[in-house]
mmCIF file of C-alpha atoms in Angstrom:
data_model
loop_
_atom_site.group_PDB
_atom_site.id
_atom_site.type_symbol
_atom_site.label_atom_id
_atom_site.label_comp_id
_atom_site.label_asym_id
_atom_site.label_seq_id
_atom_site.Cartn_x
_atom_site.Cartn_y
_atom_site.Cartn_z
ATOM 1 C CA UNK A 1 -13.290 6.864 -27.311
ATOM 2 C CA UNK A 2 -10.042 8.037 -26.384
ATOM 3 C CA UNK A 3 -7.151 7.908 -28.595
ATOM 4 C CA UNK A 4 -5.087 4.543 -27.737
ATOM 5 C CA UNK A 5 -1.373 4.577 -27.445
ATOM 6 C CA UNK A 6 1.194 1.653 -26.914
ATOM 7 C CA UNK A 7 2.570 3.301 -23.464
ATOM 8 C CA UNK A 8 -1.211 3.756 -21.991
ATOM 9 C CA UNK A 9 -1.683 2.129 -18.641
ATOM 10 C CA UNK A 10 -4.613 2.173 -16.827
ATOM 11 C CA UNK A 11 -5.182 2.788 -12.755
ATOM 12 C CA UNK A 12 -8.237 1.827 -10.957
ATOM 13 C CA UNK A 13 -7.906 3.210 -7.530
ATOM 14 C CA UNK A 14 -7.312 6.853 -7.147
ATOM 15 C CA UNK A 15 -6.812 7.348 -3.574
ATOM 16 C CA UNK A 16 -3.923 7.726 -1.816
ATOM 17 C CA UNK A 17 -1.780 5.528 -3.251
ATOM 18 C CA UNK A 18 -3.365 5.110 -6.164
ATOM 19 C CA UNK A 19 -3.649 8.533 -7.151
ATOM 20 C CA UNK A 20 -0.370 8.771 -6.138
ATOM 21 C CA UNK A 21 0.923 6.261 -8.234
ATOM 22 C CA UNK A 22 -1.293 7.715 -11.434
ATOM 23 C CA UNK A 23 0.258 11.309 -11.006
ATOM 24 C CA UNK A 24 3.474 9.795 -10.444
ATOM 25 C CA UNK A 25 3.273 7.879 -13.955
ATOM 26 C CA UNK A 26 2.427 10.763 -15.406
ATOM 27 C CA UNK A 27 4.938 12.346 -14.417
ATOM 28 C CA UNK A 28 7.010 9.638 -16.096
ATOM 29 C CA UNK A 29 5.887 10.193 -19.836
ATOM 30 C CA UNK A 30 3.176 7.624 -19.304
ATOM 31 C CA UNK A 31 -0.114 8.078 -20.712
ATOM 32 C CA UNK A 32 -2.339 7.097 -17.663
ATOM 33 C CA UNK A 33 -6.160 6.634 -17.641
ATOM 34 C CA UNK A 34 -7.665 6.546 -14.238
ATOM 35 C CA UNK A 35 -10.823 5.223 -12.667
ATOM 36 C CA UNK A 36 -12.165 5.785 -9.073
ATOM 37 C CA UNK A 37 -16.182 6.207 -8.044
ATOM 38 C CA UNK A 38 -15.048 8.763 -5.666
ATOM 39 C CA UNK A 39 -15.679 12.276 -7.883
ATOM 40 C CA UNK A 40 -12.886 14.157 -6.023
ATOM 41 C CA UNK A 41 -10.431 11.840 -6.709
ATOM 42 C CA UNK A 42 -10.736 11.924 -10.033
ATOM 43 C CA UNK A 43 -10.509 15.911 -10.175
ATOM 44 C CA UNK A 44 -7.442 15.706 -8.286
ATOM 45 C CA UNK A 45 -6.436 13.377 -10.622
ATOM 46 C CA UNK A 46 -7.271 14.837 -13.926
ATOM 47 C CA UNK A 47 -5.367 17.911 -12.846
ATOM 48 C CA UNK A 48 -2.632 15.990 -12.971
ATOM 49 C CA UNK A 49 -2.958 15.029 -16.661
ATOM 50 C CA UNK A 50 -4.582 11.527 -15.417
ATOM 51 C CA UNK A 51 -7.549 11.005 -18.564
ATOM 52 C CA UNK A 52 -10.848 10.378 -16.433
ATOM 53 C CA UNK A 53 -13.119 7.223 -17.769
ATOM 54 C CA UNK A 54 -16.583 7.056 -16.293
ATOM 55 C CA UNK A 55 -16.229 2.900 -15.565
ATOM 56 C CA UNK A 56 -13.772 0.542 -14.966
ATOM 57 C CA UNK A 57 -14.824 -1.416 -18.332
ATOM 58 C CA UNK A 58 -14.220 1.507 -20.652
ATOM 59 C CA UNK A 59 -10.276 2.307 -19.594
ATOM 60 C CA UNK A 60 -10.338 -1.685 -19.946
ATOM 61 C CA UNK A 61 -11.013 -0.836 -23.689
ATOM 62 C CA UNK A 62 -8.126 1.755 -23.638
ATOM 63 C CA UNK A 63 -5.175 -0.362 -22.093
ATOM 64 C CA UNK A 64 -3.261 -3.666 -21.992
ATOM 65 C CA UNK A 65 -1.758 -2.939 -18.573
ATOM 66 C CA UNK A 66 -3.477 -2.019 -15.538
ATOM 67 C CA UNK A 67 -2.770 -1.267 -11.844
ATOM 68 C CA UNK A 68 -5.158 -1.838 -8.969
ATOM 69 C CA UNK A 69 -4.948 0.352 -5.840
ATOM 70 C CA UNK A 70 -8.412 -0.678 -3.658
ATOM 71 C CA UNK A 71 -9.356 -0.295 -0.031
ATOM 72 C CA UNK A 72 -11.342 -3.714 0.715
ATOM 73 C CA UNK A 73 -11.665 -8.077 -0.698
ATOM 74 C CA UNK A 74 -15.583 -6.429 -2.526
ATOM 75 C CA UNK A 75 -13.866 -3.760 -4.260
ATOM 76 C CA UNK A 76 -11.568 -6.498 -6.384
ATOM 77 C CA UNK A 77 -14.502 -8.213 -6.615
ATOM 78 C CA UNK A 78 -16.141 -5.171 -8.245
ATOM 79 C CA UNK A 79 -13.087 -5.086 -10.329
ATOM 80 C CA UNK A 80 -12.114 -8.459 -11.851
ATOM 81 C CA UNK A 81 -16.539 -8.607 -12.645
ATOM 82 C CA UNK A 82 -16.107 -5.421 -14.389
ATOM 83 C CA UNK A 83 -13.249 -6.710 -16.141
ATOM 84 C CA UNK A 84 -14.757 -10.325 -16.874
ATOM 85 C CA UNK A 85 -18.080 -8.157 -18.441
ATOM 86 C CA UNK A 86 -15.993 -6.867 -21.378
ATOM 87 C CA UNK A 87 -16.050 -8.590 -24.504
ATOM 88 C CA UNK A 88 -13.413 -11.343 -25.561
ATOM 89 C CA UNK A 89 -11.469 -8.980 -27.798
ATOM 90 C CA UNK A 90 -10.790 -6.281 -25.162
ATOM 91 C CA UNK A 91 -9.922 -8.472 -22.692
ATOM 92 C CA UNK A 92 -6.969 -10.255 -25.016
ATOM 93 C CA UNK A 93 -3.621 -9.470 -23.838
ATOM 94 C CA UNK A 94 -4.667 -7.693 -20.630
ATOM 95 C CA UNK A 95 -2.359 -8.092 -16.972
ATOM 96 C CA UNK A 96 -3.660 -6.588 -14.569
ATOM 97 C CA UNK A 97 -0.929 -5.960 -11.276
ATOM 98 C CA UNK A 98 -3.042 -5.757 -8.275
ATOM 99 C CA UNK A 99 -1.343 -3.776 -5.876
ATOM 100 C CA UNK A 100 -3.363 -3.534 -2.746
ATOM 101 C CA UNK A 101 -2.566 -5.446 0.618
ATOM 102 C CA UNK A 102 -5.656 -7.479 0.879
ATOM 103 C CA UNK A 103 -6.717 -11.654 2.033
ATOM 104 C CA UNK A 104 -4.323 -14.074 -0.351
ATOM 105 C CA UNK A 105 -7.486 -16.252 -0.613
ATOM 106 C CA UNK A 106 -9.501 -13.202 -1.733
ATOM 107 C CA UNK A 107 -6.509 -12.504 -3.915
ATOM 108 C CA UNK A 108 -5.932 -16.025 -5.420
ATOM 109 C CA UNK A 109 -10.179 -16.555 -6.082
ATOM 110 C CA UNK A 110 -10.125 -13.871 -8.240
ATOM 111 C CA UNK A 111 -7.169 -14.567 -10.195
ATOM 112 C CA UNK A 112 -8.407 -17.914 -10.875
ATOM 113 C CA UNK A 113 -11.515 -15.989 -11.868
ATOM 114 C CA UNK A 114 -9.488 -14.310 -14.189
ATOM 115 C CA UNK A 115 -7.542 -16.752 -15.652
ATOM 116 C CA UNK A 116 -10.347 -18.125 -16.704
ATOM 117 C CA UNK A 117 -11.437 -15.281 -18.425
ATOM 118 C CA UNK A 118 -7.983 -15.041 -20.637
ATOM 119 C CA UNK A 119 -6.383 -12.246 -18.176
ATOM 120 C CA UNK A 120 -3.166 -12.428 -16.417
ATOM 121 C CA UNK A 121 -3.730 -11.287 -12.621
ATOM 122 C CA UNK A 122 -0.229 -10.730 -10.955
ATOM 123 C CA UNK A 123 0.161 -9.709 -6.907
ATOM 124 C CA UNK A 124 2.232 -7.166 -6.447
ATOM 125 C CA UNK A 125 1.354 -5.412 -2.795
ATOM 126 C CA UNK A 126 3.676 -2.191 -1.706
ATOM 127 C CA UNK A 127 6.122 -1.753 0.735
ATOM 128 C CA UNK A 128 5.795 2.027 1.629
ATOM 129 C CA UNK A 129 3.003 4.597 2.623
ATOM 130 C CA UNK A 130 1.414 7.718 1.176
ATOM 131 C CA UNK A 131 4.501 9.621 2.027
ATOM 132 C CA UNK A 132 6.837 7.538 0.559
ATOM 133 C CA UNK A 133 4.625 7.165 -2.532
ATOM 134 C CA UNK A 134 5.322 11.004 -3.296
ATOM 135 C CA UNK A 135 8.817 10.311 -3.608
ATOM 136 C CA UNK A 136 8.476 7.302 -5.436
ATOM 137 C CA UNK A 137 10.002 5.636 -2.126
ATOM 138 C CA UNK A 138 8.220 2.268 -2.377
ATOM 139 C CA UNK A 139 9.368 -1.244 -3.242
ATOM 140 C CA UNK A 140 7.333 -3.393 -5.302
ATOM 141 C CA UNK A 141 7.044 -7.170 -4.383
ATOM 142 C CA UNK A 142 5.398 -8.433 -7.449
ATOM 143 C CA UNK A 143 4.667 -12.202 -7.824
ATOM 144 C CA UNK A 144 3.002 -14.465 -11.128
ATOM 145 C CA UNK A 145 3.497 -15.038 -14.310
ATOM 146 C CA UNK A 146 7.287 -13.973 -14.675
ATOM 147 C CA UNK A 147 6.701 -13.037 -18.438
ATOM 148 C CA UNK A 148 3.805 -10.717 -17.152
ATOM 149 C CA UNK A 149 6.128 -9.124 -14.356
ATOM 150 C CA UNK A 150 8.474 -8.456 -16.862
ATOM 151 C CA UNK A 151 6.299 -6.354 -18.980
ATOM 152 C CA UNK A 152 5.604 -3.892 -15.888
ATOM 153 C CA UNK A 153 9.046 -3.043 -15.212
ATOM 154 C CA UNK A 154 9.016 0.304 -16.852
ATOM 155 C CA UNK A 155 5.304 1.002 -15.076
ATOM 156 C CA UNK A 156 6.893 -0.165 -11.751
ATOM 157 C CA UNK A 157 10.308 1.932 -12.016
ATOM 158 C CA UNK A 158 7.817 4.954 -12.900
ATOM 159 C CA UNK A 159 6.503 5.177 -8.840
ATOM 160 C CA UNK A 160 8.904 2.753 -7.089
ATOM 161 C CA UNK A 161 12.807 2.744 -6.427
ATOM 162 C CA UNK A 162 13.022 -0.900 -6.381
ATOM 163 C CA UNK A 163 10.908 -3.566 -7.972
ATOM 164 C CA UNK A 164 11.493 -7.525 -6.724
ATOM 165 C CA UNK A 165 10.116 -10.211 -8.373
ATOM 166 C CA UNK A 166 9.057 -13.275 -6.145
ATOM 167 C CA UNK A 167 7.853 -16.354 -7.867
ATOM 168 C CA UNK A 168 4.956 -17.742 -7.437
ATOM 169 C CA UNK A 169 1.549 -15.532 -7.122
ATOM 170 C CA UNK A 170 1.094 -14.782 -3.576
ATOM 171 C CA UNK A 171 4.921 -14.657 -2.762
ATOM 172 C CA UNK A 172 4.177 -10.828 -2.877
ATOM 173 C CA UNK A 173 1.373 -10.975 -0.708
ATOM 174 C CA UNK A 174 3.270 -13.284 2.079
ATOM 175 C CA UNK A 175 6.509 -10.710 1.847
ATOM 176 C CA UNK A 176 4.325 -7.733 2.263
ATOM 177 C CA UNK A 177 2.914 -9.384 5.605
ATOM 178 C CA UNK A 178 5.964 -10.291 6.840
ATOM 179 C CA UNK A 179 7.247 -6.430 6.417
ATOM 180 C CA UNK A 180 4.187 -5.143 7.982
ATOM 181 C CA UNK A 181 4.445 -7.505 10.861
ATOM 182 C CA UNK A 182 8.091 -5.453 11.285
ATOM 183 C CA UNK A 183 6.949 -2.229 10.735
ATOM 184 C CA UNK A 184 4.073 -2.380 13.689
ATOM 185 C CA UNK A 185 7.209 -3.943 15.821
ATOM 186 C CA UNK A 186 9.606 -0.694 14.450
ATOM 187 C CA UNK A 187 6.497 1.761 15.082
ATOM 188 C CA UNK A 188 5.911 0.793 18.583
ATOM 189 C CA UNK A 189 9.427 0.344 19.367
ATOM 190 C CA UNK A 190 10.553 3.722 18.201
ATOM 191 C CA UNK A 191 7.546 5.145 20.504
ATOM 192 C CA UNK A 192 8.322 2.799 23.332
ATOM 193 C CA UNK A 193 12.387 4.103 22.884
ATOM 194 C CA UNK A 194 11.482 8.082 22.497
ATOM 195 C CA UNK A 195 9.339 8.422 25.222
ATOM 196 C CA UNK A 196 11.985 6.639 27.854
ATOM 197 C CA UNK A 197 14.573 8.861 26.434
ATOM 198 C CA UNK A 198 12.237 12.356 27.059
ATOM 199 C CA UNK A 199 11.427 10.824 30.608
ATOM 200 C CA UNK A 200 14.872 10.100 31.208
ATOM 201 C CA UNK A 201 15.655 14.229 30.317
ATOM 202 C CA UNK A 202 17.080 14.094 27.140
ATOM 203 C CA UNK A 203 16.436 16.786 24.620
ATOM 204 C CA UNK A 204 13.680 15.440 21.957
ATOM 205 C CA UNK A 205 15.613 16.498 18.813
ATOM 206 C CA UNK A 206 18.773 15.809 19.462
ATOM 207 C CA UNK A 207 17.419 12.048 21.070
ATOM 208 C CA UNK A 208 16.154 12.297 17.518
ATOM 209 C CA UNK A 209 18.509 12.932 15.418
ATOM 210 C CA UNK A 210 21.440 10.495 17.311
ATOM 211 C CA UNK A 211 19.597 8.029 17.155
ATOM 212 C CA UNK A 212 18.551 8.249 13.646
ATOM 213 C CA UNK A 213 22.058 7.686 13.027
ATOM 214 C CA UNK A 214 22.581 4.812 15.080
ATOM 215 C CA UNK A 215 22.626 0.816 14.827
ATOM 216 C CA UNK A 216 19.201 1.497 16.358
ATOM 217 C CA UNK A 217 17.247 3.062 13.553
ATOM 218 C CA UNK A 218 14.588 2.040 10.986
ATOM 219 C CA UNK A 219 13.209 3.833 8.668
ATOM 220 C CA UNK A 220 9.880 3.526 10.404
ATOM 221 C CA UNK A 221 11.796 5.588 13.264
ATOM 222 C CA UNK A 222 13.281 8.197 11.088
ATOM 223 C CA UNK A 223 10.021 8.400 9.695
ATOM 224 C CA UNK A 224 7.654 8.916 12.544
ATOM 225 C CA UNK A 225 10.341 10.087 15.201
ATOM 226 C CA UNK A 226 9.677 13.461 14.434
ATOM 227 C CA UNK A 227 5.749 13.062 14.251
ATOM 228 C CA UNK A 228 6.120 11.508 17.496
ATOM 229 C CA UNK A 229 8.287 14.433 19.562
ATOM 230 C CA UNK A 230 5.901 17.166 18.310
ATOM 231 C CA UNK A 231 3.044 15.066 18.920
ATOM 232 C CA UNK A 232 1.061 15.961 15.586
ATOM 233 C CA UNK A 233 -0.399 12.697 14.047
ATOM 234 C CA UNK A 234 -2.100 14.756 11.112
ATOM 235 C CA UNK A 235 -2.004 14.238 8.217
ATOM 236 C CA UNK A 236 -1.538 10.770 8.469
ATOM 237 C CA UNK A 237 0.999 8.384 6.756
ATOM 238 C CA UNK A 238 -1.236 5.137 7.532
ATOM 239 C CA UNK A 239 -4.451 6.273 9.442
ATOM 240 C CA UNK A 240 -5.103 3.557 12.399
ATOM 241 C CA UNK A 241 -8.320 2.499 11.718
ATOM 242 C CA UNK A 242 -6.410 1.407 7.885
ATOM 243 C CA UNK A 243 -3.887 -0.699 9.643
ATOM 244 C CA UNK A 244 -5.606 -2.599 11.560
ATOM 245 C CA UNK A 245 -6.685 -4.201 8.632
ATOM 246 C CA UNK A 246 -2.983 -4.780 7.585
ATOM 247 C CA UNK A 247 -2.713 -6.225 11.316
ATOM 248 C CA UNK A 248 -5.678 -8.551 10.932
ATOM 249 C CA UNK A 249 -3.892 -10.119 7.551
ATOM 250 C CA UNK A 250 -0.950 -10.650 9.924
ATOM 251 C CA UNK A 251 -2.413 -12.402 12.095
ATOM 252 C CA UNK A 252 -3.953 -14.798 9.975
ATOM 253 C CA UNK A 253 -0.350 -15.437 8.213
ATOM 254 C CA UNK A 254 1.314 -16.145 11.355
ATOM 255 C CA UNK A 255 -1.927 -18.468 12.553
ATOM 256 C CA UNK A 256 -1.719 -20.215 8.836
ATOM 257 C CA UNK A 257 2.345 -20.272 9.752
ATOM 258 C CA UNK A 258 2.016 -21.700 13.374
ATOM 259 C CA UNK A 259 4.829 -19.803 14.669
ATOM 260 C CA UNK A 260 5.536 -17.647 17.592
ATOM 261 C CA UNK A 261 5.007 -13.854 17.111
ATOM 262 C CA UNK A 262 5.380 -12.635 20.897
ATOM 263 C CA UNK A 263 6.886 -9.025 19.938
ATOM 264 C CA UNK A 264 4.668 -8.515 17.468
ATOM 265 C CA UNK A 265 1.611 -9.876 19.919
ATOM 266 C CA UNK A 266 3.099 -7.473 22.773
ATOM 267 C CA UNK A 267 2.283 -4.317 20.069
ATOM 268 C CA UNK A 268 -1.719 -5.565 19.101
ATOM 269 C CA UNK A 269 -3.649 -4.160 22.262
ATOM 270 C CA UNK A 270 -0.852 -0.752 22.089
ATOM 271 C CA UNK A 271 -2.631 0.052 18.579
ATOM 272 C CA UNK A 272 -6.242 -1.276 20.063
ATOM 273 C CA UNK A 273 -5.964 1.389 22.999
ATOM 274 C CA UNK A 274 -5.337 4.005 20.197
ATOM 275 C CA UNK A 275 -8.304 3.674 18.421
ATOM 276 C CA UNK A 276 -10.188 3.336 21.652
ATOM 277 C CA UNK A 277 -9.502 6.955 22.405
ATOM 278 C CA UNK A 278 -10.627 7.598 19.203
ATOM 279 C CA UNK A 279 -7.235 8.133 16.802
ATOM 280 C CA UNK A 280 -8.797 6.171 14.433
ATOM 281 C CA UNK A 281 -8.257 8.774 11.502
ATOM 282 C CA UNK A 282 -4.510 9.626 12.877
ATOM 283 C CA UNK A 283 -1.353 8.018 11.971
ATOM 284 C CA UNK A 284 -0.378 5.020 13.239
ATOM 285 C CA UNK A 285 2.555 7.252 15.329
ATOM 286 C CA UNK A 286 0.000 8.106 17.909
ATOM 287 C CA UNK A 287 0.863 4.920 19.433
ATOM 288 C CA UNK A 288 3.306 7.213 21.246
ATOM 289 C CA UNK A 289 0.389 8.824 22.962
ATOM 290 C CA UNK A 290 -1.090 6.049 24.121
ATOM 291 C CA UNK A 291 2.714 4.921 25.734
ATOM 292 C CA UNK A 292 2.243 8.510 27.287
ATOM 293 C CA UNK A 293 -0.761 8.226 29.015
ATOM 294 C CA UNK A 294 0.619 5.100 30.309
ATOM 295 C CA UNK A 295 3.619 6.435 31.891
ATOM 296 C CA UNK A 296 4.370 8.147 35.476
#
């Protein structure tokens, strides 16, 4: 067993963001133990000073604070079952921050699953992408038990610039869906805005870089502008085929909400025509493309 210290904190997840997030800790002065059934992950991430467990139960056993980074609603599942199959003892004291973008119902089942169980499961989704995550550019929106937030302040400032708390569980979820609903607006409009001003004969880089530094900028724009004017959508920031499951969670929120999301609406078959001609694995800036083969 590994040697336990007070600072350890545990990540199951280790792809992009996750393993982001783990190297990132590390980087901190945290001790981090990582999980991920993906064998390359957790090379990358032991090379980073990440200690590798072979299940999710065992870094259970090694800390009282844990972060989950997971692509899909089975793999929590996977997660809070491993964690409810430890025994009574190791499970005493544990929070667990779950900090994927995922269903709230999906979200709120197994918390209650949880909860039962003795373990504090907070929602704490992330405003930010793989890029930003390098730079420790992401804002936490962390909802729950406020006592239990507390405790993963000094985790959270270790890979995030800002960390809000929200209330309520689920608060996190609803802000990060309300963000993402701006960001595909932002990402479409910056396309829509860059390709009028290359028709229209301006120079790409300096379109670019005025309007960076205008009342017209996001930092969607500034960050996929320049993807955008040379045209490169690899690697990607937030691969297509990803966010359309961030776009599906929107549009159950704003059919929950019953309110009118025409902008938002106008960009849905703009990111459908993108994966049609196949950008599924690109960033979500090819949307820009599509716009192109569109115009005169």
């Amino acid at each position: 067993m590994l040697e336990k210290q007070s600072e350890s904190v545990g990540v199951i997840g280790l792809g992009i963001m996750g393993g982001t997030i783990a190297r990132n800790l590390v980087a901190a002065g945290h001790r981090v133990i990582g999980f991920d059934p993906d064998a390359a992950r957790c090379d990358e991430a032991r090379a980073a000073g990440v200690e590798i467990v072979d299940a999710a139960r065992m870094l259970i056993a090694e800390a009282r604070q844990i972060l989950t980074s997971l692509p899909s609603s089975e793999a929590l599942d996977q997660t809070v079952a491993a964690i409810g199959g430890v025994s009574e003892s190791e499970r005493r004291g544990l929070v667990v921050a779950e900090l994927s973008t995922l269903p709230l119902s999906c979200k709120q089942a197994n918390r209650e699953r949880l909860d039962g169980a003795g373990v504090v499961l907070l929602d704490c989704p992330l405003s930010g992408t793989g890029a930003q995550a390098l730079t420790r550019d992401l804002a936490v929106y962390a909802s729950g038990d406020a006592e239990a937030c507390k405790r993963f302040a000094g985790v959270f400032s270790g890979f995030s610039r800002v960390n809000h708390y929200l209330g309520e569980f689920g608060n996190g979820t609803k802000m990060k869906l309300v963000a993402n609903l701006l960001v595909a607006i932002h990402n479409v409009a910056a396309a829509e805005a860059i390709l009028l001003g290359v028709k229209g004969g301006l120079d790409p880089s300096t379109l670019c870089e005025i309007l960076a530094s205008g009342a017209g900028t996001s930092r969607i724009f500034e960050m996929r502008a320049p993807m955008m004017v040379d045209e490169s959508y690899e690697p990607a920031t937030m691969k297509l085929e990803v966010w359309q499951k961030d776009m599906a969670l929107i549009r159950e929120f704003v059919a929950d909400c019953g309110v009118p999301t025409p902008t938002f609406s106008a960009t849905e078959p703009i990111y459908k025509a993108a994966l049609e001609a196949g950008r599924n694995q690109q960033d979500t800036a090819a949307v820009y493309a599509v716009l192109q083969n569109c115009s005169k």
